[in-house]
Short mmCIF file of C-alpha atoms in Angstrom, two decimals:
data_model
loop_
_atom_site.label_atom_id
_atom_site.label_comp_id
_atom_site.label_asym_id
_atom_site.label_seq_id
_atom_site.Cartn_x
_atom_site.Cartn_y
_atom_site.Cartn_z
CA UNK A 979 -49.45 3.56 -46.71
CA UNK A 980 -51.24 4.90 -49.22
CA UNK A 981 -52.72 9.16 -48.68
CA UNK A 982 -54.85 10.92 -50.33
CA UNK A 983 -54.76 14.15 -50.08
CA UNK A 984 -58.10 17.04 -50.51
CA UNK A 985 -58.58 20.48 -50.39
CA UNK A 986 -60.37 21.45 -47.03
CA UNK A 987 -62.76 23.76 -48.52
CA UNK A 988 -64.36 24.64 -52.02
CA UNK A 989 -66.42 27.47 -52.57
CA UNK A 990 -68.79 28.01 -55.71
CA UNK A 991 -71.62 29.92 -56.80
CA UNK A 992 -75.22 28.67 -57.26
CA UNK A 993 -74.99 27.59 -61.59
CA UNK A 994 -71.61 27.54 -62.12
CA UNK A 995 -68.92 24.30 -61.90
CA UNK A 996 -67.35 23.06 -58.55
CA UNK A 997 -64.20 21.01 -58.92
CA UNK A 998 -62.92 18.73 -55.76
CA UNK A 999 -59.33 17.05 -56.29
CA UNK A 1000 -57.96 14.27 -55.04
CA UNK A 1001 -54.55 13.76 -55.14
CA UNK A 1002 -52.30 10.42 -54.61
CA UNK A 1003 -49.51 9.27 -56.23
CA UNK A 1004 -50.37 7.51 -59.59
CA UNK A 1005 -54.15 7.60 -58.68
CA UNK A 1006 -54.81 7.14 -62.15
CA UNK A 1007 -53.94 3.46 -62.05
CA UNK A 1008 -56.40 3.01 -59.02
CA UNK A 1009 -60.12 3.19 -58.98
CA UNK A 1010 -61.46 6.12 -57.16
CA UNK A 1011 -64.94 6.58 -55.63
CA UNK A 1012 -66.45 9.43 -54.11
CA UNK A 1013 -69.51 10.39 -51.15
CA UNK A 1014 -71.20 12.93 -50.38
CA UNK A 1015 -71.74 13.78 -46.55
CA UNK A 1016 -74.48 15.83 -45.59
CA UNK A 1017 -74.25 17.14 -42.02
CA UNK A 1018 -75.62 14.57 -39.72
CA UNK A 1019 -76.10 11.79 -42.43
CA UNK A 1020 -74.33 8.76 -43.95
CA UNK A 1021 -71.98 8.94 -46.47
CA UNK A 1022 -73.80 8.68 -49.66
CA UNK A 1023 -72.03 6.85 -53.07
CA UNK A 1024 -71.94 9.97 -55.74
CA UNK A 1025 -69.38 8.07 -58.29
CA UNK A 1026 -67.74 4.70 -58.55
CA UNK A 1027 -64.89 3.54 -60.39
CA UNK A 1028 -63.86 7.15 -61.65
CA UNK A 1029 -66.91 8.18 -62.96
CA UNK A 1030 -69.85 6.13 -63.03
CA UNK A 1031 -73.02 7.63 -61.25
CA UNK A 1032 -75.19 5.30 -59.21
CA UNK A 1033 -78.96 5.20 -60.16
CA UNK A 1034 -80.52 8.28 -58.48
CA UNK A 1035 -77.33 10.55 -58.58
CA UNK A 1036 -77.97 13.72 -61.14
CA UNK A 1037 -76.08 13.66 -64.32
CA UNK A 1038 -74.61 17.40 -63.15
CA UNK A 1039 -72.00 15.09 -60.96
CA UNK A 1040 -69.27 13.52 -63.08
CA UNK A 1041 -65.65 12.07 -61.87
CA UNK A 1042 -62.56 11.67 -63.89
CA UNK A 1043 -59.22 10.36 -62.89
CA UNK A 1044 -55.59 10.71 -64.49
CA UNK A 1045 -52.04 11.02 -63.48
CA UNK A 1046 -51.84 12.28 -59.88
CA UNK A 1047 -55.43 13.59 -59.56
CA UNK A 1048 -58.77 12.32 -59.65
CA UNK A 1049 -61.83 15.14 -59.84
CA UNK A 1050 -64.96 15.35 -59.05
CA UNK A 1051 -66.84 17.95 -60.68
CA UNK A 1052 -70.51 19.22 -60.29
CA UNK A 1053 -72.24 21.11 -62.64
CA UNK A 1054 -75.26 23.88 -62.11
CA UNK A 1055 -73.99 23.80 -58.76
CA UNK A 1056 -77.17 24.26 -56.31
CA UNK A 1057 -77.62 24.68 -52.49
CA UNK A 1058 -78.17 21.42 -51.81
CA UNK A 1059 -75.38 20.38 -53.00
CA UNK A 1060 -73.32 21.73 -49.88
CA UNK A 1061 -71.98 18.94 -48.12
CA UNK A 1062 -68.80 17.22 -47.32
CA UNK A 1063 -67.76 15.40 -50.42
CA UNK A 1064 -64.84 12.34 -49.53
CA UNK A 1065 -62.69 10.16 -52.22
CA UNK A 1066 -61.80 6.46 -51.92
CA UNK A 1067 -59.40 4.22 -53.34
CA UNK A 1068 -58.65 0.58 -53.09
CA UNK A 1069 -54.97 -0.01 -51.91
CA UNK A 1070 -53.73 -2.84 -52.69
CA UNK A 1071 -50.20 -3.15 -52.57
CA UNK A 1072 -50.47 -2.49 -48.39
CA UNK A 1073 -52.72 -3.63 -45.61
CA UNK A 1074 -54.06 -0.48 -45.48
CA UNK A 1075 -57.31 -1.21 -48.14
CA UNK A 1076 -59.12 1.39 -48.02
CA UNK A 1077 -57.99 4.89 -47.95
CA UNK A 1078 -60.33 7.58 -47.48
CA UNK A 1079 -59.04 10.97 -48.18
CA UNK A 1080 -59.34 13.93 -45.47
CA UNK A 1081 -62.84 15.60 -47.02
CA UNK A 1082 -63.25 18.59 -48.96
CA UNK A 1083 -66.04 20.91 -47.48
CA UNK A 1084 -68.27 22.68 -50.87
CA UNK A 1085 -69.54 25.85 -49.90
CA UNK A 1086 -72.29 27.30 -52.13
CA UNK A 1087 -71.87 31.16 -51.58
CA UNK B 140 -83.78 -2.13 -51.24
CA UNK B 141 -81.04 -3.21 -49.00
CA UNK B 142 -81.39 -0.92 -45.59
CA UNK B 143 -78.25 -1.77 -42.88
CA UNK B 144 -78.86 -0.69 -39.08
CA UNK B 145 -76.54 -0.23 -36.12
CA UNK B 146 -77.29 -0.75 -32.77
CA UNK B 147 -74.95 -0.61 -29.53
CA UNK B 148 -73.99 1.20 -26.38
CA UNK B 149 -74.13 4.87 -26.85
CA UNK B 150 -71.42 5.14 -24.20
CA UNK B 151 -68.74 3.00 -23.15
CA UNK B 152 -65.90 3.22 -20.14
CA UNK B 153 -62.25 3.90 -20.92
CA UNK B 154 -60.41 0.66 -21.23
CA UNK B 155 -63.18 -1.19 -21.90
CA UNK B 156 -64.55 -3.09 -25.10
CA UNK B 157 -67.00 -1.38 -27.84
CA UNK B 158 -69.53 -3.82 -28.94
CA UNK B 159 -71.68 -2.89 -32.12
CA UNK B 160 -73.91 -4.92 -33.86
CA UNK B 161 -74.72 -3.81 -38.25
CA UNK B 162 -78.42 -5.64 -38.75
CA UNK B 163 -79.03 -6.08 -42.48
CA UNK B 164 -82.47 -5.80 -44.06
CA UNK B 165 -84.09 -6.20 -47.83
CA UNK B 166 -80.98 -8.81 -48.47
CA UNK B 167 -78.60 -11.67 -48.00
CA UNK B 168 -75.84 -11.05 -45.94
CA UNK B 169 -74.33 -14.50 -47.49
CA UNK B 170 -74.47 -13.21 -50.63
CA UNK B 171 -70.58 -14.09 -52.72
CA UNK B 172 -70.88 -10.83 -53.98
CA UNK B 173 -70.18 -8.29 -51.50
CA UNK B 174 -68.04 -7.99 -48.25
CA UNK B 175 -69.57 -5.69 -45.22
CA UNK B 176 -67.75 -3.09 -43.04
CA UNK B 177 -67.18 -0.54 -40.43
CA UNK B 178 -66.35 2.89 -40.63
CA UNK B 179 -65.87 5.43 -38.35
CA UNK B 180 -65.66 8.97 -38.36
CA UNK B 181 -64.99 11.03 -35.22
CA UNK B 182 -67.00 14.05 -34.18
CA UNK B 183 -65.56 17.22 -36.75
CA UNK B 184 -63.17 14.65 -38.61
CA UNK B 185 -63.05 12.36 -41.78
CA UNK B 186 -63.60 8.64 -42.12
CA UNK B 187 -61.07 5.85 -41.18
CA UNK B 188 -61.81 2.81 -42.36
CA UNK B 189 -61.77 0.20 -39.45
CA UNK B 190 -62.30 -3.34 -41.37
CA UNK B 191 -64.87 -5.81 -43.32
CA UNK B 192 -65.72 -8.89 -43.71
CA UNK B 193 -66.72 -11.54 -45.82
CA UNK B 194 -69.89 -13.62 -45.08
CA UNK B 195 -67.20 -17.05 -44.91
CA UNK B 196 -65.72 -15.19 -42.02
CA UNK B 197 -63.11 -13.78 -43.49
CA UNK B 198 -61.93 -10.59 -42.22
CA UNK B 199 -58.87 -7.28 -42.98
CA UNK B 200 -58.34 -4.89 -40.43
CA UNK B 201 -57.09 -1.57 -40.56
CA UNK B 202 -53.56 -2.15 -39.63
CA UNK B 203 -53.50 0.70 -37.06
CA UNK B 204 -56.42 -0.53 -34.96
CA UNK B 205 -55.99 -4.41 -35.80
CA UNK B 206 -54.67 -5.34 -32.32
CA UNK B 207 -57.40 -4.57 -30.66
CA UNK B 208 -60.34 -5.09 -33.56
CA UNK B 209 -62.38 -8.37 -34.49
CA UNK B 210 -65.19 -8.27 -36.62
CA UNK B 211 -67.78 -11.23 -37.02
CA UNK B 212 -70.63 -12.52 -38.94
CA UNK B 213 -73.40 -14.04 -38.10
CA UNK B 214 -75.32 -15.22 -41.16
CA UNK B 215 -78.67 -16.87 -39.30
CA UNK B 216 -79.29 -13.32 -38.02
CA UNK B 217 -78.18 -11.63 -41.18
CA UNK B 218 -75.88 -9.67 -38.64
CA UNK B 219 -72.31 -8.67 -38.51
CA UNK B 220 -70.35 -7.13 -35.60
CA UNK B 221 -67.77 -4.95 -34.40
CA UNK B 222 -65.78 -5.48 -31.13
CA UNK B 223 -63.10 -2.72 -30.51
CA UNK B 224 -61.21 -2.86 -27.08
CA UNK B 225 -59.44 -1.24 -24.63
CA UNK B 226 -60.71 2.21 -26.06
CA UNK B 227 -59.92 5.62 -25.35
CA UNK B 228 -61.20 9.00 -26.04
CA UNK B 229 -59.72 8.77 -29.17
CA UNK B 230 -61.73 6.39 -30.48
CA UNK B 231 -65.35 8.22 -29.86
CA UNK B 232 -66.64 8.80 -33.00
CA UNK B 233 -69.93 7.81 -35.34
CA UNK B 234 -69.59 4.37 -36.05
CA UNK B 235 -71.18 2.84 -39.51
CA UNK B 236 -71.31 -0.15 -40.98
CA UNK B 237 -71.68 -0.11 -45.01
CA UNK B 238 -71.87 -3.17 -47.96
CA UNK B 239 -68.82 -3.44 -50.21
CA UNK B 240 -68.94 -4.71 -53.42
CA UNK B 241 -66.37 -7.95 -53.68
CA UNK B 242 -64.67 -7.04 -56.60
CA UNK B 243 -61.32 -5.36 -56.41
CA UNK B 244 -61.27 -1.79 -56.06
CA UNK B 245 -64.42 -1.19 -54.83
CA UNK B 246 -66.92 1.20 -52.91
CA UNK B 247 -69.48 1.25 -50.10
CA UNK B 248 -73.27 1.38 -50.87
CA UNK B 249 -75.14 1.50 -48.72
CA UNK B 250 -74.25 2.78 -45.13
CA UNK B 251 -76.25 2.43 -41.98
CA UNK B 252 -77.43 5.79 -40.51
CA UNK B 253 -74.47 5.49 -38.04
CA UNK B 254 -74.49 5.67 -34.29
CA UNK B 255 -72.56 7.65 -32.04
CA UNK B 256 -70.38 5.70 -29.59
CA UNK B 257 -68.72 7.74 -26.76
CA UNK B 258 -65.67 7.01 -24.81
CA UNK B 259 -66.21 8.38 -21.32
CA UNK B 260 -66.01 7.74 -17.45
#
């Protein structure tokens, strides 16, 4: 099945640029999505289909997605923006559907 | 604005069957546009997708968990449901339920607030 494959942890400081990978094989040709987890809440919809934003979401998040590695990168990083941030494809050449990759924790130092 | 609620057993024997129930609010669980799921994420760990379905009835599993999964809808209660058995400790974790949109590829928005379901004697 398909994996997807995160960094455990990304640390950044308040105003500057975070960057969270994802990395799968070809996930360029897939649609990727991405949450953010805050601890003890839901998973929360940051970008669809690469790099859309949902209404609500600040413009400072943005996604892209080529080759092996789809990004998600926030800008003016602030505090609470700490979370647990997840991607999500759509796999479907196997029964496997939906792949979730392991979580990348963002640290704001 | 579309609100989705769990609601189940906060605790549940080994070897017996999980029963949740996703209650959906400000919107049409028949809708042709969107499928509904479960998710589940155990306590510390990431999310593993367990399986959705469609408001017709049809349903995809998670291969891994398939055997012992079956999800239903129930459209004149604007419910769906989740019935896992013959769990183990392995399988405590937060359990939510989330709308997917039907077209290919696509995401979950919005999730229910999740309840915690553990596996214990």
């Amino acid at each position: 099945s398909y994996v997807l494959t995160q960094p455990p942890s990304v640390s950044v400081a308040p105003g500057k640029t975070a960057r969270i990978t994802c990395g799968g094989n070809n996930i360029g040709s897939k649609s990727v999505h991405w949450y953010q987890q805050k601890p003890g809440q839901a998973p929360v919809l940051v970008i669809y289909y690469d790099s859309d934003r949902p209404s609500g979401i600040p413009e400072r998040f943005s996604g892209s997605n080529s080759g092996n590695t789809a990004t998600l990168t926030i800008s003016r990083v602030e505090a609470g923006d700490e979370a647990d941030y997840y991607c999500q494809v759509w796999d479907s050449s196997s029964d496997l559907h939906v792949v979730f990759g392991g979580g990348t924790k963002l640290t704001v130092l | 604005q579309l609100q989705l609620q769990e609601s189940g057993p906060g605790l549940v024997k080994p070897s017996e069957t999980l029963s949740l129930t996703c209650t959906v609010s400000g919107g049409s669980i028949s809708s042709s546009s969107y499928y509904w799921g479960w998710i589940r994420q155990p306590p510390g760990k990431g999310l593993e997708w367990i399986g959705s379905i469609y408001y017709s009835g049809s349903t995809y599993y998670n291969p891994s968990l398939k055997s012992r999964v079956t999800i239903s809808v129930d459209t004149s209660k604007n419910q769906f449901s989740l019935k896992l058995s013959s769990v183990t400790a392995a399988d405590t974790a937060v359990y939510y339920c989330a709308r997917r949109e039907a077209a290919a590829g696509s995401w979950f928005d919005p999730w229910g607030q999740g309840t915690l379901v553990t596996v214990s004697s």
